Short mmCIF file of C-alpha atoms in Angstrom, two decimals:
data_model
loop_
_atom_site.label_atom_id
_atom_site.label_comp_id
_atom_site.label_asym_id
_atom_site.label_seq_id
_atom_site.Cartn_x
_atom_site.Cartn_y
_atom_site.Cartn_z
CA MET A 7 -36.25 -138.21 70.77
CA ALA A 8 -34.21 -137.61 67.62
CA ILE A 9 -31.41 -139.84 68.91
CA GLY A 10 -33.85 -142.63 69.71
CA ILE A 11 -35.43 -142.42 66.26
CA ALA A 12 -32.03 -142.33 64.55
CA SER A 13 -30.78 -145.28 66.62
CA SER A 14 -33.81 -147.31 65.59
CA LEU A 15 -33.53 -146.37 61.92
CA ILE A 16 -29.87 -147.41 61.80
CA LEU A 17 -30.80 -150.75 63.36
CA ILE A 18 -33.66 -151.22 60.90
CA VAL A 19 -31.51 -150.44 57.85
CA VAL A 20 -28.78 -152.84 58.98
CA MET A 21 -31.30 -155.60 59.70
CA LYS A 22 -33.04 -155.10 56.34
CA ILE A 23 -29.77 -155.35 54.44
CA ALA A 24 -28.78 -158.43 56.43
CA SER A 25 -32.20 -159.95 55.76
CA VAL A 26 -31.81 -159.49 52.00
CA LEU A 27 -28.35 -161.06 52.06
CA GLN A 28 -29.61 -163.86 54.29
CA ASN A 29 -32.41 -164.65 51.85
CA LEU A 30 -29.85 -164.73 49.03
CA LEU A 31 -27.44 -167.04 50.85
CA TRP A 32 -29.90 -169.47 52.39
CA GLN A 33 -32.81 -169.57 49.94
CA ARG A 34 -32.27 -168.13 46.48
CA LEU A 35 -28.66 -169.21 45.92
CA PRO A 36 -29.06 -172.89 46.89
CA GLY A 37 -32.28 -173.02 44.87
CA THR A 38 -30.49 -171.63 41.83
CA LEU A 39 -27.67 -174.16 42.23
CA GLY A 40 -30.10 -177.04 42.76
CA ILE A 41 -28.94 -177.66 46.33
CA ALA A 42 -31.28 -178.38 49.20
CA GLN A 43 -31.47 -175.51 51.69
CA ASP A 44 -30.95 -177.91 54.59
CA SER A 45 -27.99 -179.67 53.00
CA PRO A 46 -25.27 -180.18 55.64
CA LEU A 47 -22.54 -179.37 53.14
CA TRP A 48 -24.22 -176.10 52.17
CA ILE A 49 -24.77 -175.09 55.79
CA ILE A 50 -21.18 -175.87 56.79
CA GLY A 51 -19.83 -174.20 53.66
CA VAL A 52 -21.78 -170.97 54.13
CA LEU A 53 -20.90 -170.76 57.82
CA THR A 54 -17.23 -171.39 57.06
CA LEU A 55 -17.03 -168.85 54.24
CA THR A 56 -18.94 -166.30 56.31
CA GLY A 57 -16.51 -166.76 59.18
CA ILE A 58 -13.57 -166.26 56.82
CA ALA A 59 -15.19 -163.15 55.33
CA VAL A 60 -15.84 -161.66 58.77
CA GLY A 61 -12.28 -162.47 59.80
CA LEU A 62 -10.88 -160.75 56.71
CA VAL A 63 -12.96 -157.64 57.42
CA ILE A 64 -11.74 -157.55 61.02
CA ARG A 65 -8.15 -158.14 59.96
CA PHE A 66 -7.86 -155.57 57.17
CA SER A 67 -10.50 -152.88 57.80
CA GLN A 68 -9.54 -149.62 59.44
CA GLY A 69 -10.09 -149.89 63.16
CA HIS A 70 -10.41 -153.69 62.87
CA ALA A 71 -14.23 -153.54 63.14
CA GLY A 72 -14.25 -151.93 66.56
CA PRO A 73 -13.67 -153.41 70.02
CA ASP A 74 -13.85 -157.07 70.93
CA PRO A 75 -17.37 -157.69 72.35
CA ALA A 76 -15.98 -160.33 74.72
CA CYS A 77 -13.75 -157.72 76.39
CA GLU A 78 -16.15 -154.76 76.43
CA PRO A 79 -19.42 -154.03 78.21
CA LEU A 80 -22.59 -153.54 76.20
CA ILE A 81 -22.37 -149.78 76.74
CA GLY A 82 -18.76 -148.77 76.16
CA ALA A 83 -16.65 -145.80 75.17
CA PRO A 84 -17.24 -144.39 71.67
CA VAL A 85 -14.97 -145.70 68.93
CA PRO A 86 -13.54 -143.52 66.13
CA PRO A 87 -15.97 -143.07 63.20
CA SER A 88 -13.31 -144.51 60.88
CA ALA A 89 -13.87 -147.94 62.44
CA LEU A 90 -17.61 -147.97 61.69
CA PRO A 91 -17.59 -149.09 58.02
CA GLY A 92 -15.69 -152.27 58.83
CA LEU A 93 -17.86 -152.87 61.89
CA ILE A 94 -21.08 -152.50 59.89
CA VAL A 95 -19.84 -154.80 57.12
CA ALA A 96 -18.78 -157.44 59.66
CA LEU A 97 -22.14 -157.11 61.42
CA ILE A 98 -24.16 -157.57 58.23
CA LEU A 99 -22.06 -160.52 57.06
CA GLY A 100 -22.27 -162.19 60.46
CA LEU A 101 -26.03 -161.79 60.74
CA ALA A 102 -26.75 -162.92 57.18
CA GLY A 103 -24.31 -165.83 57.21
CA GLY A 104 -25.36 -167.15 60.60
CA VAL A 105 -22.14 -166.74 62.59
CA SER A 106 -23.62 -164.03 64.84
CA LEU A 107 -26.46 -164.51 67.31
CA GLY A 108 -27.54 -160.89 67.34
CA PRO A 109 -26.64 -157.28 66.58
CA GLU A 110 -26.72 -155.93 70.13
CA HIS A 111 -23.10 -154.99 70.79
CA PRO A 112 -22.11 -153.91 67.24
CA ILE A 113 -25.19 -151.76 66.68
CA MET A 114 -24.75 -150.22 70.13
CA THR A 115 -21.16 -149.35 69.23
CA VAL A 116 -22.23 -147.83 65.90
CA ASN A 117 -24.99 -145.70 67.40
CA ILE A 118 -22.86 -144.45 70.27
CA ALA A 119 -20.00 -143.50 67.95
CA LEU A 120 -22.31 -141.63 65.56
CA ALA A 121 -24.15 -139.85 68.36
CA VAL A 122 -20.93 -138.67 69.97
CA ALA A 123 -19.30 -137.64 66.68
CA ILE A 124 -22.32 -135.75 65.32
CA GLY A 125 -23.56 -134.46 68.66
CA ALA A 126 -20.17 -133.02 69.60
CA ARG A 127 -20.26 -130.87 66.47
CA MET A 128 -23.87 -129.75 66.78
CA LEU A 129 -23.91 -129.18 70.55
CA PRO A 130 -20.30 -129.02 71.79
CA ARG A 131 -21.39 -128.07 75.32
CA VAL A 132 -22.98 -131.47 75.83
CA ASN A 133 -20.36 -133.91 77.07
CA ARG A 134 -19.61 -137.27 75.50
CA MET A 135 -21.11 -139.26 78.35
CA GLU A 136 -24.54 -137.71 77.86
CA TRP A 137 -24.49 -138.53 74.15
CA THR A 138 -23.41 -142.06 75.02
CA ILE A 139 -26.28 -142.50 77.47
CA LEU A 140 -28.89 -141.17 75.04
CA ALA A 141 -27.65 -143.31 72.15
CA SER A 142 -27.44 -146.45 74.24
CA ALA A 143 -30.91 -145.86 75.67
CA GLY A 144 -32.37 -145.31 72.22
CA THR A 145 -30.68 -148.46 70.94
CA ILE A 146 -31.89 -150.57 73.86
CA GLY A 147 -35.44 -149.35 73.26
CA ALA A 148 -35.12 -150.12 69.56
CA LEU A 149 -33.70 -153.60 70.16
CA PHE A 150 -36.32 -154.73 72.65
CA GLY A 151 -39.27 -152.74 71.33
CA THR A 152 -39.90 -151.25 74.78
CA PRO A 153 -38.21 -148.66 77.04
CA VAL A 154 -38.57 -150.92 80.08
CA ALA A 155 -35.12 -152.50 79.64
CA ALA A 156 -33.52 -149.05 79.44
CA ALA A 157 -35.34 -148.03 82.60
CA LEU A 158 -34.01 -151.06 84.45
CA ILE A 159 -30.43 -150.51 83.27
CA PHE A 160 -30.17 -146.77 83.77
CA SER A 161 -32.04 -146.69 87.07
CA GLN A 162 -29.01 -148.57 88.42
CA THR A 163 -26.17 -146.95 86.50
CA LEU A 164 -27.43 -143.38 86.98
CA ASN A 165 -28.37 -143.78 90.62
CA GLY A 166 -25.32 -142.05 92.04
CA SER A 167 -24.77 -139.49 94.76
CA SER A 168 -25.75 -136.56 92.55
CA GLU A 169 -28.14 -134.00 94.01
CA VAL A 170 -30.18 -134.13 90.80
CA PRO A 171 -33.29 -136.28 91.35
CA LEU A 172 -33.21 -139.69 89.72
CA TRP A 173 -36.24 -138.94 87.56
CA ASP A 174 -34.57 -135.86 86.11
CA ARG A 175 -31.60 -138.00 85.13
CA LEU A 176 -33.79 -140.77 83.72
CA PHE A 177 -36.21 -138.61 81.73
CA ALA A 178 -34.02 -137.96 78.67
CA PRO A 179 -32.76 -141.57 78.33
CA LEU A 180 -36.28 -142.92 78.72
CA MET A 181 -37.59 -140.54 76.07
CA ALA A 182 -34.84 -141.72 73.72
CA ALA A 183 -35.65 -145.35 74.52
CA ALA A 184 -39.37 -144.78 73.98
CA ALA A 185 -38.72 -143.05 70.65
CA GLY A 186 -36.49 -145.93 69.56
CA ALA A 187 -39.07 -148.51 70.61
CA LEU A 188 -41.94 -146.74 68.83
CA THR A 189 -39.89 -146.32 65.66
CA THR A 190 -38.99 -150.01 65.63
CA GLY A 191 -42.65 -150.86 66.19
CA LEU A 192 -43.56 -149.11 62.95
CA PHE A 193 -41.45 -151.58 60.96
CA PHE A 194 -41.24 -154.70 63.12
CA HIS A 195 -43.50 -156.42 65.60
CA PRO A 196 -41.05 -158.34 67.76
CA HIS A 197 -42.32 -161.04 70.08
CA PHE A 198 -40.53 -163.38 72.43
CA SER A 199 -42.90 -166.36 72.18
CA LEU A 200 -41.80 -169.67 70.70
CA PRO A 201 -44.01 -171.77 68.39
CA ILE A 202 -44.17 -174.85 70.62
CA ALA A 203 -47.00 -177.26 71.28
CA HIS A 204 -49.57 -176.37 73.90
CA TYR A 205 -48.69 -177.65 77.36
CA GLY A 206 -51.37 -179.98 78.69
CA GLN A 207 -52.22 -180.81 82.25
CA MET A 208 -49.42 -180.40 84.74
CA GLN A 209 -48.14 -183.49 86.55
CA MET A 210 -46.26 -183.72 89.82
CA THR A 211 -43.34 -185.33 88.01
CA ASP A 212 -43.02 -182.16 85.91
CA ILE A 213 -41.87 -180.26 88.99
CA LEU A 214 -39.04 -182.73 89.61
CA SER A 215 -38.06 -182.99 85.95
CA GLY A 216 -38.20 -179.21 85.58
CA ALA A 217 -35.91 -178.77 88.58
CA ILE A 218 -33.45 -181.29 87.12
CA VAL A 219 -33.45 -179.56 83.73
CA ALA A 220 -32.96 -176.17 85.39
CA ALA A 221 -30.05 -177.49 87.48
CA ILE A 222 -28.39 -178.97 84.39
CA ALA A 223 -28.87 -175.72 82.48
CA ILE A 224 -27.37 -173.70 85.34
CA ALA A 225 -24.40 -176.06 85.59
CA ALA A 226 -23.81 -175.89 81.84
CA GLY A 227 -24.02 -172.10 81.98
CA MET A 228 -21.48 -171.90 84.80
CA VAL A 229 -19.11 -174.19 82.89
CA ALA A 230 -19.47 -171.91 79.86
CA VAL A 231 -18.75 -168.86 82.02
CA TRP A 232 -15.61 -170.54 83.35
CA CYS A 233 -14.46 -171.62 79.87
CA LEU A 234 -15.12 -168.36 78.01
CA PRO A 235 -12.19 -166.22 79.26
CA ARG A 236 -9.76 -169.12 78.90
CA LEU A 237 -10.88 -170.00 75.37
CA HIS A 238 -10.90 -166.32 74.48
CA ALA A 239 -7.31 -165.88 75.65
CA MET A 240 -6.24 -169.02 73.80
CA MET A 241 -7.86 -167.83 70.56
CA HIS A 242 -6.18 -164.44 70.80
CA GLN A 243 -2.78 -166.11 70.98
CA MET A 244 -3.23 -166.89 67.28
CA LYS A 245 -3.18 -163.13 66.59
CA ASN A 246 -5.15 -163.62 63.39
CA PRO A 247 -8.96 -163.29 63.34
CA VAL A 248 -9.19 -165.25 60.08
CA LEU A 249 -7.69 -168.33 61.72
CA VAL A 250 -9.86 -167.87 64.81
CA LEU A 251 -13.06 -167.75 62.78
#
């Protein structure tokens, strides 16, 4: 439970700091300068400067702000603690400035690294993989506000040929996920609904149009999947994250 609570608190602190910086960049600062918040020049300028700032952090910080999320799974090997300051700074800048869509991979990396580093000193008999599982479960629970996602993930990854029953292997991760979710719920009330107009009476044409939209979305997604590794490799040929961003 302690790991789940700690994972959630780290997420909350990072999000709060990013929220304060976001309010400064997108509301208070343009108001002080007499610039409209929705000014195209301001939006492009902030995004550009944020990208440069994140690139500089990645380029010059120790550990280069951790692993590349495009090359690593969501739950990866722990990184050295020395890489965490740069990673946290890049995460906060990216969230506040708008060049990052979410904190999932960076905050997972931070929590896993801290859990392994601290846990190995407090309980050296517990192996690194167990600390990794607990930290990732707590973080997943904190991110989604529910342990259900952790249950779905770890019921597959932990379902090996071990003689230990699956429930015994799932109990500790689910407790960490539940603790993380409950802790997040004390500070945030996340919801996944969108403020859109109420949908009226369904028409037969909606079925056809919905199928067409879904097919287009799937096709666009598959094109993006095909393009991502090629664009990623091309960007890395520049060998400079500042130029990439």
